[in-house]
Short mmCIF file of C-alpha atoms and ligand atoms in Angstrom, two decimals:
data_model
loop_
_atom_site.label_atom_id
_atom_site.label_comp_id
_atom_site.label_asym_id
_atom_site.label_seq_id
_atom_site.Cartn_x
_atom_site.Cartn_y
_atom_site.Cartn_z
CA UNK P 284 -23.03 14.86 -11.11
CA UNK P 285 -21.61 17.35 -13.54
CA UNK P 286 -17.91 17.85 -14.04
CA UNK P 287 -18.41 21.34 -12.67
CA UNK P 288 -19.77 20.12 -9.36
CA UNK P 289 -17.14 17.43 -9.05
CA UNK P 290 -14.46 20.06 -9.23
CA UNK P 291 -15.89 22.14 -6.43
CA UNK P 292 -13.58 22.07 -3.42
CA UNK P 293 -15.05 20.37 -0.38
CA UNK P 294 -14.97 22.06 2.99
CA UNK P 295 -11.91 20.92 4.82
CA UNK P 296 -12.27 21.11 8.55
CA UNK P 297 -9.25 18.79 8.91
CA UNK P 298 -6.80 20.40 11.30
CA UNK P 299 -3.66 21.36 9.41
CA UNK P 300 -0.63 20.36 11.38
CA UNK P 301 2.75 20.80 9.81
CA UNK P 302 4.31 17.72 8.19
CA UNK P 303 1.42 15.51 9.23
CA UNK P 304 2.61 12.58 7.13
CA UNK P 305 5.91 12.23 8.99
CA UNK P 306 4.30 10.15 11.71
CA UNK P 307 0.80 9.52 10.38
CA UNK P 308 -0.96 6.19 10.88
CA UNK P 309 -2.57 5.48 7.52
CA UNK P 310 -5.21 2.81 7.06
CA UNK P 311 -5.41 1.02 3.72
CA UNK P 312 -8.91 0.38 2.47
CA UNK P 313 -9.02 -2.23 -0.30
CA UNK P 314 -12.34 -0.87 -1.52
CA UNK P 315 -13.67 -4.07 -3.07
CA UNK P 316 -13.31 -5.92 0.24
CA UNK P 317 -13.97 -3.31 2.91
CA UNK P 318 -17.74 -2.79 3.04
CA UNK P 319 -20.51 -3.29 0.52
CA UNK P 320 -23.18 -0.57 0.43
CA UNK P 321 -25.44 -1.83 -2.34
CA UNK P 322 -25.59 -5.55 -1.61
CA UNK P 323 -23.91 -6.81 -4.80
CA UNK P 324 -21.20 -8.61 -2.81
CA UNK P 325 -18.52 -6.12 -3.83
CA UNK P 326 -17.26 -3.40 -1.52
CA UNK P 327 -17.92 0.15 -2.74
CA UNK P 328 -17.55 3.83 -1.85
CA UNK P 329 -20.92 4.24 -0.08
CA UNK P 330 -20.09 1.12 1.96
CA UNK P 331 -16.69 2.54 2.87
CA UNK P 332 -18.17 5.89 3.78
CA UNK P 333 -20.64 4.28 6.16
CA UNK P 334 -17.77 2.48 7.91
CA UNK P 335 -15.52 5.52 8.34
CA UNK P 336 -16.45 5.78 12.04
CA UNK P 337 -14.56 2.50 12.57
CA UNK P 338 -11.42 4.24 11.34
CA UNK P 339 -12.05 7.36 13.39
CA UNK P 340 -12.47 5.17 16.46
CA UNK P 341 -9.30 3.28 15.62
CA UNK P 342 -7.58 6.66 15.76
CA UNK P 343 -5.83 6.64 12.39
CA UNK P 344 -4.91 9.91 10.67
CA UNK P 345 -5.69 9.04 7.09
CA UNK P 346 -7.20 6.47 4.80
CA UNK P 347 -5.74 5.25 1.51
CA UNK P 348 -8.33 3.97 -0.96
CA UNK P 349 -7.24 1.47 -3.64
CA UNK P 350 -8.34 2.26 -7.23
CA UNK P 351 -12.08 2.74 -7.76
CA UNK P 352 -11.87 4.27 -11.25
CA UNK P 353 -13.50 3.12 -14.47
CA UNK P 354 -11.92 -0.25 -15.14
CA UNK P 355 -12.61 -3.67 -16.64
CA UNK P 356 -11.11 -5.05 -13.39
CA UNK P 357 -8.51 -7.28 -15.02
CA UNK P 358 -6.23 -6.53 -12.04
CA UNK P 359 -8.55 -5.41 -9.25
CA UNK P 360 -8.87 -1.91 -10.72
CA UNK P 361 -5.12 -1.38 -11.30
CA UNK P 362 -6.09 -1.44 -14.97
CA UNK P 363 -7.68 1.97 -15.38
CA UNK P 364 -9.76 2.76 -18.47
CA UNK P 365 -10.93 6.18 -17.29
CA UNK P 366 -9.08 8.03 -14.53
CA UNK P 367 -11.74 10.66 -13.97
CA UNK P 368 -14.79 8.53 -13.25
CA UNK P 369 -15.80 6.10 -10.54
CA UNK P 370 -16.51 2.61 -11.81
CA UNK P 371 -20.25 1.85 -11.42
CA UNK P 372 -19.19 -1.18 -9.36
CA UNK P 373 -17.99 1.21 -6.67
CA UNK P 374 -20.47 4.09 -7.02
CA UNK P 375 -20.14 7.44 -8.75
CA UNK P 376 -18.27 10.72 -8.42
CA UNK P 377 -20.81 12.10 -5.97
CA UNK P 378 -20.07 9.08 -3.74
CA UNK P 379 -16.35 9.81 -3.94
CA UNK P 380 -16.92 13.41 -3.03
CA UNK P 381 -19.25 12.48 -0.18
CA UNK P 382 -16.66 10.06 1.16
CA UNK P 383 -13.93 12.70 1.11
CA UNK P 384 -16.24 15.18 2.79
CA UNK P 385 -17.30 12.75 5.50
CA UNK P 386 -13.72 11.63 6.14
CA UNK P 387 -12.64 15.23 6.59
CA UNK P 388 -15.54 15.81 8.94
CA UNK P 389 -14.25 12.92 11.05
CA UNK P 390 -10.72 14.31 10.99
CA UNK P 391 -9.40 11.74 8.52
CA UNK P 392 -7.38 12.62 5.45
CA UNK P 393 -7.94 10.74 2.21
CA UNK P 394 -5.27 9.40 -0.12
CA UNK P 395 -6.26 7.90 -3.45
CA UNK P 396 -4.33 5.52 -5.66
CA UNK P 397 -2.96 6.71 -8.97
CA UNK P 398 -1.80 4.23 -11.62
CA UNK P 399 0.61 5.98 -14.01
CA UNK P 400 2.82 3.11 -15.22
CA UNK P 401 0.11 1.56 -17.35
CA UNK P 402 -3.49 1.99 -18.44
CA UNK P 403 -6.13 -0.61 -19.14
CA UNK P 404 -6.15 -2.06 -22.65
CA UNK P 405 -9.68 -0.61 -22.77
CA UNK P 406 -8.44 2.97 -22.23
CA UNK P 407 -9.40 5.23 -25.16
CA UNK P 408 -5.72 5.87 -25.92
CA UNK P 409 -4.83 2.20 -26.20
CA UNK P 410 -7.85 1.42 -28.36
CA UNK P 411 -6.86 4.26 -30.66
CA UNK P 412 -3.27 2.99 -30.58
CA UNK P 413 -4.37 -0.46 -31.71
CA UNK P 414 -6.34 1.15 -34.51
CA UNK P 415 -3.07 2.73 -35.69
CA UNK P 416 -3.62 6.24 -34.33
CA UNK P 417 -0.89 8.62 -33.13
CA UNK P 418 -1.69 7.40 -29.60
CA UNK P 419 0.56 4.46 -30.44
CA UNK P 420 3.56 6.58 -29.48
CA UNK P 421 2.16 6.92 -25.95
CA UNK P 422 2.79 3.19 -25.36
CA UNK P 423 5.73 0.93 -26.17
CA UNK P 424 5.07 -0.79 -29.49
CA UNK P 425 8.00 -2.60 -31.14
CA UNK P 426 8.50 -5.05 -33.98
CA UNK P 427 9.33 -8.57 -32.85
CA UNK P 428 12.58 -10.46 -33.27
CA UNK P 429 13.04 -13.54 -35.45
CA UNK P 430 12.59 -13.94 -39.19
CA UNK P 431 8.87 -13.20 -39.03
CA UNK P 432 8.94 -10.98 -35.96
CA UNK P 433 7.47 -13.92 -34.12
CA UNK P 434 9.61 -13.44 -30.99
CA UNK P 435 9.14 -10.69 -28.38
CA UNK P 436 11.36 -7.60 -28.82
CA UNK P 437 13.39 -8.46 -25.72
CA UNK P 438 13.53 -10.99 -22.88
CA UNK P 439 11.64 -8.97 -20.25
CA UNK P 440 9.14 -10.92 -18.18
CA UNK P 441 5.85 -9.76 -16.73
CA UNK P 442 5.74 -9.45 -12.94
CA UNK P 443 2.71 -11.74 -13.18
CA UNK P 444 4.62 -14.35 -15.21
CA UNK P 445 5.22 -14.99 -18.91
CA UNK P 446 6.68 -12.53 -21.42
CA UNK P 447 6.17 -8.79 -20.83
CA UNK P 448 5.11 -8.42 -24.48
CA UNK P 449 1.95 -9.31 -26.37
CA UNK P 450 1.67 -9.35 -30.15
CA UNK P 451 -1.10 -7.39 -31.83
CA UNK P 452 -3.02 -8.26 -34.99
CA UNK P 453 -0.78 -6.02 -37.09
CA UNK P 454 2.32 -7.95 -36.05
CA UNK P 455 3.90 -5.48 -33.60
CA UNK P 456 4.31 -6.21 -29.91
CA UNK P 457 3.43 -3.97 -26.96
CA UNK P 458 5.03 -3.90 -23.53
CA UNK P 459 3.15 -4.75 -20.34
CA UNK P 460 5.13 -5.28 -17.16
CA UNK P 461 1.97 -6.67 -15.54
CA UNK P 462 -1.04 -8.34 -17.23
CA UNK P 463 -1.56 -8.10 -21.01
CA UNK P 464 -4.59 -5.94 -20.16
CA UNK P 465 -2.21 -3.35 -18.63
CA UNK P 466 -0.10 -1.83 -21.46
CA UNK P 467 2.80 0.29 -20.16
CA UNK P 468 2.69 3.99 -20.96
CA UNK P 469 5.62 5.70 -22.65
CA UNK P 470 6.68 8.40 -20.21
CA UNK P 471 9.07 9.88 -22.77
CA UNK P 472 5.96 11.24 -24.51
CA UNK P 473 4.85 14.75 -23.43
CA UNK P 474 1.14 13.93 -23.79
CA UNK P 475 1.48 11.35 -21.01
CA UNK P 476 2.93 13.94 -18.61
CA UNK P 477 0.25 16.43 -19.49
CA UNK P 478 -2.56 13.96 -19.05
CA UNK P 479 -1.40 12.81 -15.62
CA UNK P 480 -0.91 16.33 -14.42
CA UNK P 481 -4.51 16.98 -15.35
CA UNK P 482 -5.70 13.77 -13.63
CA UNK P 483 -3.85 14.69 -10.43
CA UNK P 484 -5.44 18.12 -10.51
CA UNK P 485 -8.87 16.59 -11.01
CA UNK P 486 -8.63 14.64 -7.74
CA UNK P 487 -6.81 17.38 -5.84
CA UNK P 488 -9.59 19.77 -6.84
CA UNK P 489 -12.10 17.25 -5.53
CA UNK P 490 -10.36 17.53 -2.17
CA UNK P 491 -8.11 14.47 -1.76
CA UNK P 492 -5.07 14.85 0.47
CA UNK P 493 -2.66 12.94 -1.69
CA UNK P 494 -1.81 9.98 -3.87
CA UNK P 495 -0.38 6.54 -3.43
CA UNK P 496 1.60 6.16 -6.63
CA UNK P 497 1.42 2.68 -8.10
CA UNK P 498 4.66 1.27 -9.54
CA UNK P 499 6.38 4.61 -8.86
CA UNK P 500 9.68 2.96 -9.81
CA UNK P 501 8.55 1.72 -13.22
CA UNK P 502 7.61 4.60 -15.46
CA UNK P 503 10.99 5.00 -17.15
CA UNK P 504 12.63 2.17 -19.08
CA UNK P 505 16.35 1.93 -19.86
CA UNK P 506 17.39 3.33 -23.24
CA UNK P 507 17.18 0.71 -25.95
CA UNK P 508 15.30 -1.69 -23.66
CA UNK P 509 18.25 -4.10 -23.29
CA UNK P 510 17.86 -7.82 -22.60
CA UNK P 511 18.36 -8.93 -19.02
CA UNK P 512 19.81 -12.29 -19.97
CA UNK P 513 18.21 -14.16 -17.09
CA UNK P 514 14.88 -15.73 -16.39
CA UNK P 515 12.80 -15.49 -13.21
CA UNK P 516 13.10 -11.72 -13.26
CA UNK P 517 10.23 -11.26 -10.77
CA UNK P 518 12.59 -12.66 -8.14
CA UNK P 519 15.12 -9.94 -8.95
CA UNK P 520 12.69 -7.10 -8.21
CA UNK P 521 13.85 -5.25 -5.15
CA UNK P 522 17.20 -7.03 -5.28
CA UNK P 523 18.78 -5.06 -8.12
CA UNK P 524 18.09 -2.25 -10.54
CA UNK P 525 16.41 -3.72 -13.63
CA UNK P 526 16.16 -1.98 -17.02
CA UNK P 527 12.45 -1.54 -16.34
CA UNK P 528 12.48 -0.77 -12.61
CA UNK P 529 14.15 1.89 -10.46
CA UNK P 530 15.68 3.76 -13.38
CA UNK P 531 17.02 7.17 -12.38
CA UNK P 532 14.69 8.92 -14.84
CA UNK P 533 11.62 8.29 -12.67
CA UNK P 534 12.79 10.90 -10.19
CA UNK P 535 12.22 13.75 -12.64
CA UNK P 536 8.54 12.77 -12.79
CA UNK P 537 8.26 12.70 -9.01
CA UNK P 538 9.88 16.12 -8.78
CA UNK P 539 7.33 17.59 -11.15
CA UNK P 540 4.51 15.99 -9.15
CA UNK P 541 5.92 17.41 -5.94
CA UNK P 542 5.78 20.88 -7.45
CA UNK P 543 2.17 20.26 -8.37
CA UNK P 544 1.27 18.96 -4.88
CA UNK P 545 2.99 21.94 -3.27
CA UNK P 546 0.99 24.34 -5.41
CA UNK P 547 -2.13 23.23 -3.47
CA UNK P 548 -2.84 24.23 0.10
CA UNK P 549 -3.28 21.72 2.88
CA UNK P 550 -0.07 19.65 2.68
CA UNK P 551 -1.09 17.16 0.00
CA UNK P 552 1.27 14.21 -0.21
CA UNK P 553 2.66 11.60 -2.60
CA UNK P 554 3.49 8.07 -1.43
CA UNK P 555 5.68 5.90 -3.62
CA UNK P 556 4.96 2.24 -4.10
CA UNK P 557 8.53 1.61 -5.15
CA UNK P 558 10.63 -1.52 -5.05
CA UNK P 559 14.25 -0.49 -4.79
CA UNK P 560 17.23 -2.76 -4.13
CA UNK P 561 18.43 -0.90 -1.04
CA UNK P 562 17.24 1.49 1.63
CA UNK P 563 19.55 4.09 0.09
CA UNK P 564 17.97 3.83 -3.36
CA UNK P 565 14.51 3.88 -1.82
CA UNK P 566 15.40 7.07 0.05
CA UNK P 567 15.97 8.81 -3.30
CA UNK P 568 12.19 8.80 -3.77
CA UNK P 569 11.71 10.88 -0.62
CA UNK P 570 14.33 13.56 -1.13
CA UNK P 571 13.00 17.00 -0.13
CA UNK P 572 11.89 17.88 -3.65
CA UNK P 573 10.33 14.47 -4.41
CA UNK P 574 7.62 12.43 -2.71
CA UNK P 575 6.73 12.52 0.98
CA UNK P 576 6.76 8.81 1.70
CA UNK P 577 7.85 5.50 0.19
CA UNK P 578 6.64 2.16 1.52
CA UNK P 579 9.36 0.37 3.44
CA UNK P 580 9.12 -3.12 2.00
CA UNK P 581 12.48 -4.12 3.51
CA UNK P 582 10.76 -4.43 6.85
CA UNK P 583 7.76 -6.25 5.38
CA UNK P 584 10.02 -8.92 3.91
CA UNK P 585 12.19 -9.24 7.04
CA UNK P 586 12.14 -12.55 8.93
CA UNK P 587 10.95 -12.86 12.53
CA UNK P 588 14.39 -12.41 13.99
CA UNK P 589 15.45 -9.66 16.37
CA UNK P 590 18.85 -8.98 14.86
CA UNK P 591 17.53 -8.99 11.27
CA UNK P 592 14.77 -6.60 12.32
CA UNK P 593 17.24 -4.34 14.06
CA UNK P 594 19.36 -4.23 10.94
CA UNK P 595 16.41 -3.27 8.76
CA UNK P 596 15.28 -0.65 11.28
CA UNK P 597 18.76 0.88 11.41
CA UNK P 598 19.32 0.92 7.67
CA UNK P 599 15.83 2.26 6.95
CA UNK P 600 16.16 5.08 9.46
CA UNK P 601 19.69 5.95 8.39
CA UNK P 602 18.67 6.15 4.74
CA UNK P 603 15.53 8.24 5.21
CA UNK P 604 17.15 10.49 7.83
CA UNK P 605 19.99 11.23 5.42
CA UNK P 606 17.48 12.91 3.08
CA UNK P 607 15.41 14.49 5.86
CA UNK P 608 12.41 12.15 5.51
CA UNK P 609 10.85 9.64 7.89
CA UNK P 610 10.28 6.01 7.08
CA UNK P 611 6.99 4.24 6.52
CA UNK P 612 6.46 0.94 8.33
CA UNK P 613 4.32 -1.59 6.51
CA UNK P 614 3.51 -5.13 7.65
CA UNK P 615 0.85 -6.09 5.11
CA UNK P 616 -1.02 -4.88 2.06
CA UNK P 617 -3.27 -6.28 -0.66
CA UNK P 618 -0.33 -7.82 -2.55
CA UNK P 619 1.24 -10.02 0.12
CA UNK P 620 0.29 -12.89 2.40
CA UNK P 621 -1.15 -11.44 5.61
CA UNK P 622 1.55 -11.17 8.26
CA UNK P 623 -0.21 -13.31 10.90
CA UNK P 624 0.22 -16.14 8.40
CA UNK P 625 3.70 -15.08 7.23
CA UNK P 626 4.80 -15.14 10.86
CA UNK P 627 3.83 -18.79 11.19
CA UNK P 628 0.03 -18.71 11.36
CA UNK P 629 -2.22 -19.89 14.17
CA UNK P 630 -1.64 -18.67 17.70
CA UNK P 631 2.04 -18.12 17.11
CA UNK P 632 1.45 -16.02 14.01
CA UNK P 633 -1.09 -13.88 15.81
CA UNK P 634 1.18 -13.46 18.85
CA UNK P 635 4.01 -12.27 16.63
CA UNK P 636 1.70 -10.05 14.56
CA UNK P 637 0.46 -8.31 17.71
CA UNK P 638 4.02 -7.80 18.89
CA UNK P 639 5.07 -6.50 15.46
CA UNK P 640 2.21 -3.99 15.53
CA UNK P 641 3.42 -2.54 18.84
CA UNK P 642 7.01 -2.57 17.63
CA UNK P 643 6.32 -0.66 14.42
CA UNK P 644 3.91 1.77 16.07
CA UNK P 645 6.67 2.65 18.55
CA UNK P 646 9.34 3.28 15.92
CA UNK P 647 10.02 6.72 14.49
CA UNK P 648 8.04 7.46 11.35
CA UNK P 649 4.69 6.71 9.80
CA UNK P 650 2.84 3.38 9.90
CA UNK P 651 0.39 1.76 7.50
CA UNK P 652 -2.36 -0.58 8.67
CA UNK P 653 -3.86 -2.89 6.05
CA UNK P 654 -7.58 -3.42 6.57
CA UNK P 655 -8.23 -6.45 8.74
CA UNK P 656 -4.81 -6.54 10.39
CA UNK P 657 -6.42 -4.68 13.30
CA UNK P 658 -8.64 -7.77 13.61
CA UNK P 659 -5.69 -10.18 13.41
CA UNK P 660 -7.12 -11.71 10.23
CA UNK P 661 -5.13 -14.60 8.79
CA UNK P 662 -4.54 -15.27 5.08
CA UNK P 663 -7.44 -17.33 3.72
CA UNK P 664 -6.62 -20.53 1.89
CA UNK P 665 -8.96 -20.32 -1.10
CA UNK P 666 -9.84 -23.00 -3.62
CA UNK P 667 -8.47 -22.30 -7.10
CA UNK P 668 -12.02 -22.20 -8.45
CA UNK P 669 -12.69 -18.81 -6.79
CA UNK P 670 -9.32 -17.16 -7.42
CA UNK P 671 -9.32 -13.91 -9.37
CA UNK P 672 -5.72 -12.68 -9.19
CA UNK P 673 -4.39 -12.31 -12.76
CA UNK P 674 -1.08 -13.72 -11.50
CA UNK P 675 -2.89 -17.02 -10.90
CA UNK P 676 -3.88 -17.23 -14.55
CA UNK P 677 -0.53 -16.14 -15.96
CA UNK P 678 1.58 -18.85 -14.40
CA UNK P 679 4.36 -18.77 -11.89
CA UNK P 680 5.66 -15.20 -12.20
CA UNK P 681 4.53 -13.93 -8.83
CA UNK P 682 5.23 -15.91 -5.74
CA UNK P 683 2.22 -16.11 -3.49
CA UNK P 684 -1.18 -15.36 -4.94
CA UNK P 685 -3.05 -12.29 -3.80
CA UNK P 686 -6.64 -13.35 -3.22
CA UNK P 687 -6.20 -14.81 0.26
CA UNK P 688 -5.41 -11.38 1.75
CA UNK P 689 -8.33 -9.75 -0.07
CA UNK P 690 -11.22 -11.66 1.47
CA UNK P 691 -13.95 -9.20 2.57
CA UNK P 692 -13.85 -8.00 6.18
CA UNK P 693 -16.07 -9.45 8.91
CA UNK P 694 -17.97 -6.65 10.64
CA UNK P 695 -20.59 -8.44 12.71
CA UNK P 696 -22.92 -11.43 12.93
CA UNK P 697 -22.59 -15.20 13.18
CA UNK P 698 -22.19 -16.21 9.57
CA UNK P 699 -20.99 -14.98 6.18
CA UNK P 700 -21.05 -12.28 4.92
CA UNK P 701 -20.58 -11.12 8.54
CA UNK P 702 -22.07 -7.67 8.01
CA UNK P 703 -19.90 -6.99 4.93
CA UNK P 704 -23.13 -6.17 3.08
CA UNK P 705 -26.64 -7.37 2.40
CA UNK P 706 -25.54 -9.71 -0.38
CA UNK P 707 -22.73 -12.24 -0.29
CA UNK P 708 -19.06 -11.50 -0.68
CA UNK P 709 -17.03 -11.71 -3.90
CA UNK P 710 -14.54 -14.05 -2.24
CA UNK P 711 -15.85 -16.55 0.32
CA UNK P 712 -15.19 -15.78 3.99
CA UNK P 713 -14.22 -18.68 6.26
CA UNK P 714 -16.75 -20.20 8.66
CA UNK P 715 -14.80 -19.31 11.77
CA UNK P 716 -14.68 -15.53 11.31
CA UNK P 717 -17.52 -14.79 13.76
CA UNK P 718 -15.10 -14.29 16.64
CA UNK P 719 -12.88 -12.01 14.54
CA UNK P 720 -15.52 -9.48 13.52
CA UNK P 721 -15.30 -5.84 14.54
CA UNK P 722 -18.45 -6.24 16.66
CA UNK P 723 -17.14 -9.37 18.40
CA UNK P 724 -13.80 -7.76 19.28
CA UNK P 725 -15.09 -4.33 20.25
CA UNK P 726 -14.87 -3.73 23.98
CA UNK P 727 -13.31 -7.19 24.45
CA UNK P 728 -10.24 -6.73 26.66
CA UNK P 729 -7.22 -8.34 25.08
CA UNK P 730 -8.71 -8.51 21.58
CA UNK P 731 -6.47 -7.52 18.70
CA UNK P 732 -8.84 -4.71 17.76
CA UNK P 733 -8.64 -3.21 21.27
CA UNK P 734 -4.85 -3.59 21.20
CA UNK P 735 -4.68 -1.53 17.99
CA UNK P 736 -7.12 1.03 19.34
CA UNK P 737 -5.09 1.47 22.52
CA UNK P 738 -1.78 1.56 20.69
CA UNK P 739 -2.84 4.17 18.12
CA UNK P 740 -4.50 6.32 20.78
CA UNK P 741 -1.56 6.06 23.19
CA UNK P 742 0.86 6.85 20.39
CA UNK P 743 -0.78 10.25 20.18
CA UNK P 744 -1.00 10.78 23.93
CA UNK P 745 2.42 9.67 25.09
CA UNK P 746 5.25 12.06 24.52
CA UNK P 747 7.99 10.85 22.28
CA UNK P 748 6.27 8.37 19.99
CA UNK P 749 5.77 9.17 16.31
CA UNK P 750 8.37 11.44 14.72
CA UNK P 751 11.71 11.92 16.46
CA UNK P 752 14.77 10.14 17.74
CA UNK P 753 15.28 6.62 19.09
CA UNK P 754 18.10 5.05 21.02
CA UNK P 755 18.89 1.35 21.34
CA UNK P 756 19.42 0.06 24.87
CA UNK P 757 21.44 -2.99 25.68
CA UNK P 758 19.36 -6.18 25.87
CA UNK P 759 19.75 -9.97 25.66
CA UNK P 760 20.16 -11.65 22.26
CA UNK P 761 16.76 -12.21 20.66
CA UNK P 762 15.27 -9.09 22.20
CA UNK P 763 15.11 -5.45 21.13
CA UNK P 764 14.87 -2.59 23.59
CA UNK P 765 14.84 1.05 22.57
CA UNK P 766 14.02 4.38 24.09
CA UNK P 767 12.01 7.22 22.57
CA UNK P 768 11.91 10.42 24.56
CA UNK P 769 9.29 9.32 27.10
CA UNK P 770 8.79 5.66 26.27
CA UNK P 771 10.76 2.43 26.25
CA UNK P 772 9.70 -0.36 23.90
CA UNK P 773 10.69 -3.96 24.61
CA UNK P 774 10.37 -6.77 22.09
CA UNK P 775 11.08 -10.39 22.91
CA UNK P 776 11.24 -12.21 19.58
CA UNK P 777 12.28 -15.52 21.16
CA UNK P 778 10.07 -18.55 21.71
CA UNK P 779 10.91 -18.42 25.46
CA UNK P 780 10.34 -15.83 28.15
CA UNK P 781 13.22 -13.48 28.94
CA UNK P 782 13.88 -11.53 32.14
CA UNK P 783 14.78 -7.85 32.03
CA UNK P 784 15.06 -5.11 34.63
CA UNK P 785 11.62 -3.41 34.63
CA UNK P 786 12.14 -0.45 32.28
CA UNK P 787 9.40 1.84 33.62
CA UNK P 788 5.67 1.93 34.12
CA UNK P 789 3.81 -0.51 31.88
CA UNK P 790 1.71 1.40 29.33
CA UNK P 791 0.64 -1.34 26.93
CA UNK P 792 1.56 -4.89 26.12
CA UNK P 793 0.75 -7.38 23.35
CA UNK P 794 0.23 -10.14 25.95
CA UNK P 795 -0.72 -10.12 29.60
CA UNK P 796 2.19 -8.96 31.74
CA UNK P 797 2.72 -8.60 35.47
CA UNK P 798 5.97 -6.78 36.07
CA UNK P 799 7.55 -6.77 39.51
CA UNK P 800 9.08 -3.52 40.71
CA UNK P 801 12.61 -4.48 39.68
CA UNK P 802 12.32 -7.27 37.13
CA UNK P 803 9.91 -8.33 34.43
CA UNK P 804 9.52 -11.64 32.64
CA UNK P 805 8.78 -10.79 29.01
CA UNK P 806 6.69 -13.63 27.60
CA UNK P 807 7.72 -15.29 24.34
CA UNK P 808 7.08 -13.26 21.18
CA UNK P 809 5.69 -10.20 22.87
CA UNK P 810 6.14 -6.46 22.83
CA UNK P 811 5.45 -3.84 25.50
CA UNK P 812 5.55 -0.07 25.93
CA UNK P 813 6.79 1.48 29.16
CA UNK P 814 6.64 5.10 30.18
CA UNK P 815 9.79 6.46 31.74
C1 NOJ X 526 1.01 -2.71 -7.37
C2 NOJ X 526 -0.39 -2.93 -6.86
O1 NOJ X 526 -0.38 -2.84 -5.46
C3 NOJ X 526 -0.82 -4.27 -7.36
O2 NOJ X 526 -2.01 -4.70 -6.75
C4 NOJ X 526 -0.94 -4.20 -8.86
O3 NOJ X 526 -1.24 -5.49 -9.37
C5 NOJ X 526 0.37 -3.73 -9.49
N1 NOJ X 526 0.96 -2.63 -8.80
C6 NOJ X 526 0.16 -3.33 -10.93
O4 NOJ X 526 -0.60 -2.16 -11.01
MG1 MG X 527 -21.30 -3.07 -3.79
#
C-alpha cells in the first residue's frame, strides 16, 4: 500500500458519545498471542481482525493493540525500529487499516501503543548515532567514569536488571532504562518532539482513536543525571520519584500531545502507562489539559483484602476526581502475573478473580480487560528453555517474568494450538486448556466468559454503573458494600460466608446465590450486583 492510501481516513461509523473514555471497557490485545492469521505460530493483525466479533460480543467499547511496528522484537515489539510500518510478522499497513475499519464497523474503537521513551537499537537514528552522526544528540551518550572511562556514567539500573548503560565501540556509554536494544531518546532535543508529533499524526490519520503511551513517566531525566546511591532500583519504581521516572518535565510533553489529539475530531484519547508513587502524582497525568486516562496500578498491586482494596479505591477516586478525571481499573496486563494466579491460583484464585471482575466493573470509571482474563486463564508455568522475556536474560532486575501471561489464547478444539491458528503457538499452551477455550465456555452457564459477557452488557443496561458517584454502605469487616445510583455491589473477600440483609433484586453474581427475601448468605470470595 502506498503512503498516500495509508493516510486516507477510514469511514467512522462509530457513534460519537461525549467523553466515551470516562467509563469505557477497553480490551487489551497482545497481538502476538491473540490470534494467528497466517499459521506461523505468531498472532498477527489479520488474525486479530478475524476475531473482533469475540470482542463485539463481549460488549467492550474499545480495543488496545500492543506494538505491531517494524521491530527486531528484542522486547516483544516495545523496541521499535520503524514507527510507520507494520512488522511483516504481524502483516502490513493495509492489514492495520482493515482492522481499524472493521473494528469501527463493529462499534469498537481502536487504541494503538506508542513507544516514545526509547527506540530499537536498529532504528535509523540510533545506527546513525553509533556511526557518529548528529543523531547522537537525540539519545543519551556520555563518557564513562573511572580512569579509562570503564565505569558507567552513573549508578542507574535497567528495569530489566543490570546497569542502565552500555558501552559502545568508541568508548562512550548510552542510556537504556530497559534492554540494551532499547536506547532512551533525549526528549530535550527538538527533533524528537517533531518526529513523534509526525508519528502520532500518521496513525491518527489512519483512523485510530488514541494511544496507549508506553513509559509515559520516563521521557524526561533529572538534570545532570544524578546517582541514586542505592541498588535494586526496580523495586523503588512506583514507590518514589526517581531521577529517571515521574519527573515533572514529562507533563509538558503530554500537554502538547493533548493539543494534538484535540485537533482531531472524534474524541481521540491518550492513556498513560505511568508508574507514579502515589494516586495524587498519578492524577497529574490526567489533568484536563493532559492525557485522558492513566492505568491505576495501585489497584493491580493491592492484596486480596477488603480494607486494603477500599483504601485504594478511595484514594484513586479522590485523586482522579480532584482533577476532573475518572480512574482506570486494571487487574492484569502483559507485564504481570495473571490475577487468577496472583490471587492464589487454582479454584480459589479463579473465585477471587471472578469477584474482582464484578467489583471493578461496578466501580466508577473505566476498566481494562487483558486478553484471556475473560476466560479465567491462569499464569502458565513455562520451562526456562522457551522463555523469551528480555528480563529473563538480563538477570534479576524485574520480579516475575512476563512470558507466563503471554501464552497464546485458546479459542476452540481439544488440543494445542486450540484454534489460535493453523500452525503451532510461539509459547506452548498447557494440555488442560480445552475447557477454557472461547468455544467451550460460550453459552455455558456459570462460565467465566459468560460472567464477563453478562457483566459488561449489564453495565451498559443498568442505570448508575460506569461514570458517576458511589457511596459506601455499612457492612461487616472483610466485606465491601457500595451503592451506585441504581445498583448495590456486595463483595465478600473472606474465606467464609457472610450474612447480609438482602440489598435488592439480584442482577448478577460471581457464584451461585439464592437470596431469601430479607437475608442473603454471601458465599466466600464472591461479588454480586443488586438492583435497587
Ligand atoms: C512497558 C511495556 O508494557 C513493557 O512490556 C515493556 O517491556 C516496557 N514498557 C518497555 O517498553
Ligand atoms: Mg502469524
